CSV table of C-alpha atoms and ligand atoms in Angstrom, one decimal:
chain,number,residue,atom,x,y,z
A,1,MET,CA,101.9,103.5,94.3
A,2,ARG,CA,102.9,100.3,92.5
A,3,LYS,CA,100.6,98.8,89.8
A,4,TYR,CA,98.9,95.4,90.0
A,5,ILE,CA,99.7,93.6,86.8
A,6,LEU,CA,98.5,90.5,85.0
A,7,ALA,CA,100.7,89.6,82.0
A,8,GLY,CA,99.9,86.7,79.7
A,9,ASN,CA,103.0,85.1,78.1
A,10,TRP,CA,101.6,83.1,75.2
A,11,LYS,CA,105.1,81.7,74.3
A,12,MET,CA,105.1,79.8,71.0
A,13,ASN,CA,101.3,79.2,71.0
A,14,THR,CA,98.4,80.2,68.8
A,15,ASP,CA,98.5,81.1,65.1
A,16,ILE,CA,97.4,84.4,63.6
A,17,THR,CA,93.7,83.4,63.6
A,18,THR,CA,93.5,81.9,67.0
A,19,GLY,CA,95.8,84.6,68.5
A,20,ILE,CA,93.7,87.5,67.2
A,21,GLN,CA,90.5,85.7,68.3
A,22,LEU,CA,92.0,85.2,71.8
A,23,SER,CA,92.9,88.9,72.1
A,24,GLN,CA,89.4,89.9,70.9
A,25,GLU,CA,87.7,87.6,73.5
A,26,ILE,CA,89.8,89.2,76.2
A,27,VAL,CA,88.9,92.7,75.1
A,28,ASP,CA,85.2,91.8,74.7
A,29,GLN,CA,85.0,90.2,78.2
A,30,TYR,CA,87.3,92.8,79.9
A,31,PRO,CA,85.9,93.4,83.3
A,32,THR,CA,86.0,96.5,85.5
A,33,THR,CA,89.4,96.7,87.1
A,34,LEU,CA,91.2,98.9,89.5
A,35,GLU,CA,92.7,102.2,88.5
A,36,ASN,CA,96.2,101.0,89.3
A,37,GLN,CA,95.8,97.7,87.5
A,38,ARG,CA,97.3,96.7,84.2
A,39,THR,CA,96.7,93.8,81.8
A,40,ILE,CA,99.4,92.9,79.3
A,41,LEU,CA,99.3,90.3,76.5
A,42,CYS,CA,102.6,89.0,75.2
A,43,PRO,CA,101.8,87.1,71.9
A,44,PRO,CA,104.3,85.7,69.4
A,45,TYR,CA,106.0,88.3,67.2
A,46,THR,CA,103.9,87.4,64.1
A,47,HIS,CA,100.7,88.6,66.0
A,48,LEU,CA,102.1,91.7,67.6
A,49,PHE,CA,101.0,94.1,64.9
A,50,PRO,CA,97.4,93.0,64.5
A,51,ILE,CA,96.9,92.5,68.2
A,52,GLU,CA,98.4,95.9,69.0
A,53,LYS,CA,95.8,97.4,66.6
A,54,GLU,CA,93.0,95.2,68.0
A,55,THR,CA,93.7,96.4,71.6
A,56,LYS,CA,94.3,100.1,70.8
A,57,ASN,CA,92.1,102.4,72.9
A,58,THR,CA,91.3,99.5,75.2
A,59,PRO,CA,92.7,98.8,78.7
A,60,VAL,CA,94.7,95.8,77.3
A,61,GLU,CA,98.3,96.4,76.5
A,62,VAL,CA,100.7,94.4,74.3
A,63,ALA,CA,104.3,93.5,75.0
A,64,ALA,CA,107.0,91.3,73.3
A,65,GLN,CA,108.5,88.1,74.7
A,66,ASN,CA,112.1,89.1,73.9
A,67,CYS,CA,114.4,91.5,72.0
A,68,HIS,CA,118.0,91.7,70.9
A,69,SER,CA,120.7,93.8,72.6
A,70,GLU,CA,121.9,95.4,69.4
A,71,LYS,CA,120.1,98.2,67.6
A,72,SER,CA,120.2,96.4,64.2
A,73,GLY,CA,122.5,94.3,62.0
A,74,ALA,CA,123.3,90.8,60.9
A,75,TYR,CA,121.4,88.9,63.6
A,76,THR,CA,119.3,86.4,61.6
A,77,GLY,CA,116.0,85.6,63.2
A,78,GLU,CA,116.2,88.2,65.9
A,79,ILE,CA,114.0,91.2,66.7
A,80,SER,CA,115.1,94.7,67.7
A,81,VAL,CA,113.8,97.2,70.1
A,82,GLU,CA,113.2,99.6,67.3
A,83,MET,CA,111.1,97.1,65.4
A,84,LEU,CA,108.9,96.6,68.5
A,85,GLN,CA,108.6,100.3,69.1
A,86,SER,CA,107.6,100.8,65.5
A,87,LEU,CA,104.5,98.7,66.3
A,88,GLY,CA,103.8,100.9,69.3
A,89,LEU,CA,105.1,98.6,71.9
A,90,LYS,CA,106.8,99.8,75.0
A,91,THR,CA,107.3,96.7,77.1
A,92,VAL,CA,109.3,93.5,76.7
A,93,ILE,CA,109.9,90.4,78.8
A,94,LEU,CA,113.6,89.6,79.4
A,95,GLY,CA,115.2,86.8,81.4
A,96,HIS,CA,112.5,84.2,81.1
A,97,SER,CA,113.8,80.9,82.3
A,98,GLU,CA,113.0,79.3,78.9
A,99,ARG,CA,115.3,81.9,77.3
A,100,ARG,CA,117.9,81.2,79.9
A,101,SER,CA,117.8,77.4,79.6
A,102,TYR,CA,117.0,76.7,76.0
A,103,PHE,CA,118.7,79.6,74.3
A,104,GLY,CA,121.7,80.1,76.6
A,105,GLU,CA,120.9,83.6,77.7
A,106,THR,CA,123.3,84.2,80.5
A,107,ASP,CA,123.2,87.0,83.1
A,108,GLU,CA,125.8,88.8,80.9
A,109,VAL,CA,123.6,88.5,77.8
A,110,LEU,CA,120.6,89.7,79.8
A,111,LYS,CA,122.5,92.6,81.3
A,112,ASN,CA,123.3,93.8,77.7
A,113,LYS,CA,119.7,93.4,76.6
A,114,VAL,CA,118.4,95.2,79.7
A,115,ASN,CA,120.8,98.1,79.2
A,116,HIS,CA,120.0,98.4,75.5
A,117,ALA,CA,116.2,98.2,75.9
A,118,LEU,CA,116.2,100.7,78.7
A,119,SER,CA,118.4,103.1,76.9
A,120,GLU,CA,115.8,103.0,74.1
A,121,GLY,CA,113.0,103.8,76.5
A,122,MET,CA,111.4,100.4,77.0
A,123,GLU,CA,109.8,99.0,80.1
A,124,ILE,CA,111.0,95.5,81.1
A,125,ILE,CA,109.3,92.6,82.7
A,126,PHE,CA,112.5,90.9,84.1
A,127,CYS,CA,112.2,87.3,85.2
A,128,ILE,CA,114.2,85.5,87.9
A,129,GLY,CA,113.8,82.1,89.4
A,130,GLU,CA,115.5,79.1,91.0
A,131,SER,CA,115.5,75.5,89.8
A,132,GLU,CA,114.1,72.7,92.0
A,133,ASP,CA,117.7,71.6,92.7
A,134,GLN,CA,118.7,75.1,93.7
A,135,ARG,CA,115.7,75.4,96.0
A,136,GLU,CA,116.4,72.1,97.7
A,137,ASN,CA,120.2,72.1,97.9
A,138,GLU,CA,121.4,75.7,97.8
A,139,ASP,CA,120.8,79.1,99.2
A,140,PHE,CA,118.2,79.9,96.6
A,141,LEU,CA,117.4,83.3,97.9
A,142,ALA,CA,121.1,84.2,97.4
A,143,ILE,CA,120.7,82.9,93.8
A,144,LEU,CA,117.8,85.1,93.2
A,145,LYS,CA,119.6,88.1,94.5
A,146,SER,CA,122.6,87.3,92.4
A,147,GLN,CA,120.4,87.1,89.3
A,148,MET,CA,119.3,90.7,90.0
A,149,GLU,CA,122.9,91.8,90.8
A,150,GLN,CA,124.2,90.4,87.6
A,151,ALA,CA,121.6,91.8,85.2
A,152,ILE,CA,119.6,94.7,86.6
A,153,PHE,CA,121.4,96.1,89.7
A,154,GLN,CA,123.8,98.1,87.4
A,155,LEU,CA,120.8,100.3,86.7
A,156,ASN,CA,120.4,103.6,88.5
A,157,GLU,CA,117.2,104.3,90.5
A,158,GLU,CA,115.5,106.2,87.8
A,159,GLN,CA,116.2,103.5,85.2
A,160,PHE,CA,115.0,100.9,87.7
A,161,SER,CA,111.6,102.5,87.8
A,162,ASN,CA,111.0,100.9,84.3
A,163,ILE,CA,111.5,97.4,85.7
A,164,ILE,CA,108.7,95.0,86.6
A,165,LEU,CA,110.1,92.0,88.4
A,166,ALA,CA,108.7,88.6,87.9
A,167,TYR,CA,109.5,85.8,90.3
A,168,GLU,CA,109.1,82.5,88.5
A,169,PRO,CA,110.4,79.4,90.3
A,170,VAL,CA,111.6,77.3,87.4
A,171,TRP,CA,110.1,74.2,89.0
A,172,ALA,CA,106.7,75.7,88.9
A,173,ILE,CA,106.6,76.9,85.2
A,174,GLY,CA,104.4,74.7,83.1
A,175,THR,CA,104.6,71.9,85.6
A,176,GLY,CA,101.3,72.2,87.4
A,177,LYS,CA,103.3,72.6,90.6
A,178,THR,CA,102.7,76.0,92.2
A,179,ALA,CA,104.6,77.8,94.9
A,180,SER,CA,102.4,78.0,97.9
A,181,PRO,CA,101.1,81.5,98.7
A,182,GLU,CA,103.4,81.5,101.7
A,183,GLN,CA,106.4,80.5,99.6
A,184,ALA,CA,105.6,83.2,97.0
A,185,GLU,CA,105.2,85.8,99.8
A,186,GLU,CA,108.5,84.8,101.4
A,187,VAL,CA,110.4,85.3,98.2
A,188,HIS,CA,108.6,88.5,97.2
A,189,ALA,CA,109.2,90.1,100.6
A,190,PHE,CA,112.8,89.1,100.3
A,191,LEU,CA,113.1,90.6,96.8
A,192,ARG,CA,111.5,93.8,98.0
A,193,ALA,CA,114.0,94.0,100.9
A,194,CYS,CA,116.8,93.6,98.4
A,195,LEU,CA,115.4,96.5,96.4
A,196,GLU,CA,115.2,98.6,99.5
A,197,GLU,CA,118.8,97.8,100.4
A,198,LYS,CA,120.1,98.5,96.9
A,199,TYR,CA,117.9,101.5,96.1
A,200,SER,CA,115.5,102.9,98.6
A,201,LYS,CA,112.3,102.2,100.4
A,202,GLU,CA,110.4,104.2,97.8
A,203,THR,CA,111.7,102.1,94.9
A,204,ALA,CA,111.1,98.9,96.9
A,205,GLN,CA,107.5,99.9,97.5
A,206,ASN,CA,106.9,101.2,93.9
A,207,THR,CA,108.2,98.1,92.1
A,208,SER,CA,105.6,95.6,90.9
A,209,ILE,CA,106.7,92.1,91.7
A,210,LEU,CA,104.7,89.4,89.8
A,211,TYR,CA,104.5,85.7,90.5
A,212,GLY,CA,104.7,83.2,87.7
A,213,GLY,CA,104.4,79.4,87.8
A,214,SER,CA,101.3,77.4,87.1
A,215,CYS,CA,99.1,80.2,88.4
A,216,LYS,CA,95.5,79.5,87.4
A,217,PRO,CA,91.9,80.5,88.5
A,218,ALA,CA,91.9,77.8,91.1
A,219,ASN,CA,94.9,79.1,93.0
A,220,ALA,CA,95.1,82.8,92.0
A,221,ASN,CA,93.0,84.3,94.8
A,222,GLU,CA,95.2,82.8,97.5
A,223,ILE,CA,98.5,83.8,95.7
A,224,PHE,CA,97.3,87.3,94.9
A,225,SER,CA,96.0,87.8,98.4
A,226,LYS,CA,99.6,88.1,99.6
A,227,PRO,CA,100.7,91.7,100.2
A,228,ASN,CA,104.0,91.5,98.3
A,229,VAL,CA,102.5,89.7,95.3
A,230,ASP,CA,101.4,92.4,92.8
A,231,GLY,CA,100.0,90.1,90.1
A,232,GLY,CA,101.1,87.4,87.8
A,233,LEU,CA,103.0,86.4,84.7
A,234,ILE,CA,100.8,83.7,83.3
A,235,GLY,CA,101.7,81.0,80.8
A,236,GLY,CA,99.2,78.2,80.2
A,237,ALA,CA,96.2,80.0,81.8
A,238,ALA,CA,96.7,83.0,79.5
A,239,LEU,CA,95.7,80.9,76.5
A,240,LYS,CA,92.1,80.6,77.4
A,241,SER,CA,90.1,83.8,77.6
A,242,THR,CA,87.8,82.7,80.4
A,243,ASP,CA,90.8,81.6,82.5
A,244,PHE,CA,92.6,84.8,81.9
A,245,ILE,CA,89.6,87.0,82.6
A,246,ALA,CA,89.1,85.0,85.9
A,247,LEU,CA,92.7,85.8,86.8
A,248,ILE,CA,92.2,89.5,86.1
A,249,ASN,CA,89.1,89.4,88.3
A,250,ALA,CA,91.0,87.6,91.0
A,251,LEU,CA,93.7,90.3,91.0
A,252,THR,CA,91.0,93.0,91.2
A,253,THR,CA,89.2,91.3,94.1
A,254,GLN,CA,92.3,90.6,96.1
A,255,LYS,CA,93.7,94.1,95.8
A,256,THR,CA,90.5,96.1,96.1
A,257,THR,CA,90.8,96.6,99.8
A,258,ARG,CA,94.5,97.5,99.8
B,301,PEP,C1,105.6,81.4,82.3
B,301,PEP,O1,106.1,80.8,81.4
B,301,PEP,O2,105.9,82.6,82.5
B,301,PEP,C2,104.6,80.7,83.2
B,301,PEP,C3,104.4,81.2,84.4
B,301,PEP,O3,104.0,79.6,82.7
B,301,PEP,P1,102.9,78.7,83.4
B,301,PEP,O4,101.9,79.7,83.9
B,301,PEP,O5,102.3,77.9,82.3
B,301,PEP,O6,103.5,78.0,84.5
């Protein structure tokens, strides 16, 4: 049975004091959730160690926002899987549109990162998404499929069980524009069909597919109510504990009866 997941991508926000405080608030206010529900915080690298300690033995998990494709070496400013694992982390975001657009991470680069992280035993939140122009002028569903084909469909079915997919329409990230619940459901159902075609019905049903893009307490219930939306990857609304807790509650409420 697939998990329902709320992951907060803090990006390059908070400092060590406000970051630890935010994680403490989330742990302190953590509500009762479903057995098959996960909550993951993705703070900046500098806060990973104290926040991992802060959240130990709580239902809150910690993940990294990125990692390198090599084990170690002369890669100034980069972070390795081994470094993350030495902090106790087991999950990393890869393929975020900001990494793709601002840091030139191509499908090829991402494929190498995915292959390396998985070979070292990590779980990956893998992001895909179309730009506004692609949605308006191109076969954007084919683009999303191609993003999977280029970077994660080389994986065998067992490896793929360590992938969490995040559909993040680029035009909705940090813009205040959100995909409508129907738009999100259309894409998530399409992605699940791609997984069934590539792997199996079982893999398609077991893969968590998260929505990301200006998801906030005001729209989360509607989005999470859709059967193929298994949670969210949250940017802005992950930076305020009351909002993030409200999103955890929305996910619990919407999936309780399923
Ligand atoms: C994100 O960056 O993953 C994201 C979804 O951001 P926001 O919620 O701010 O749109």
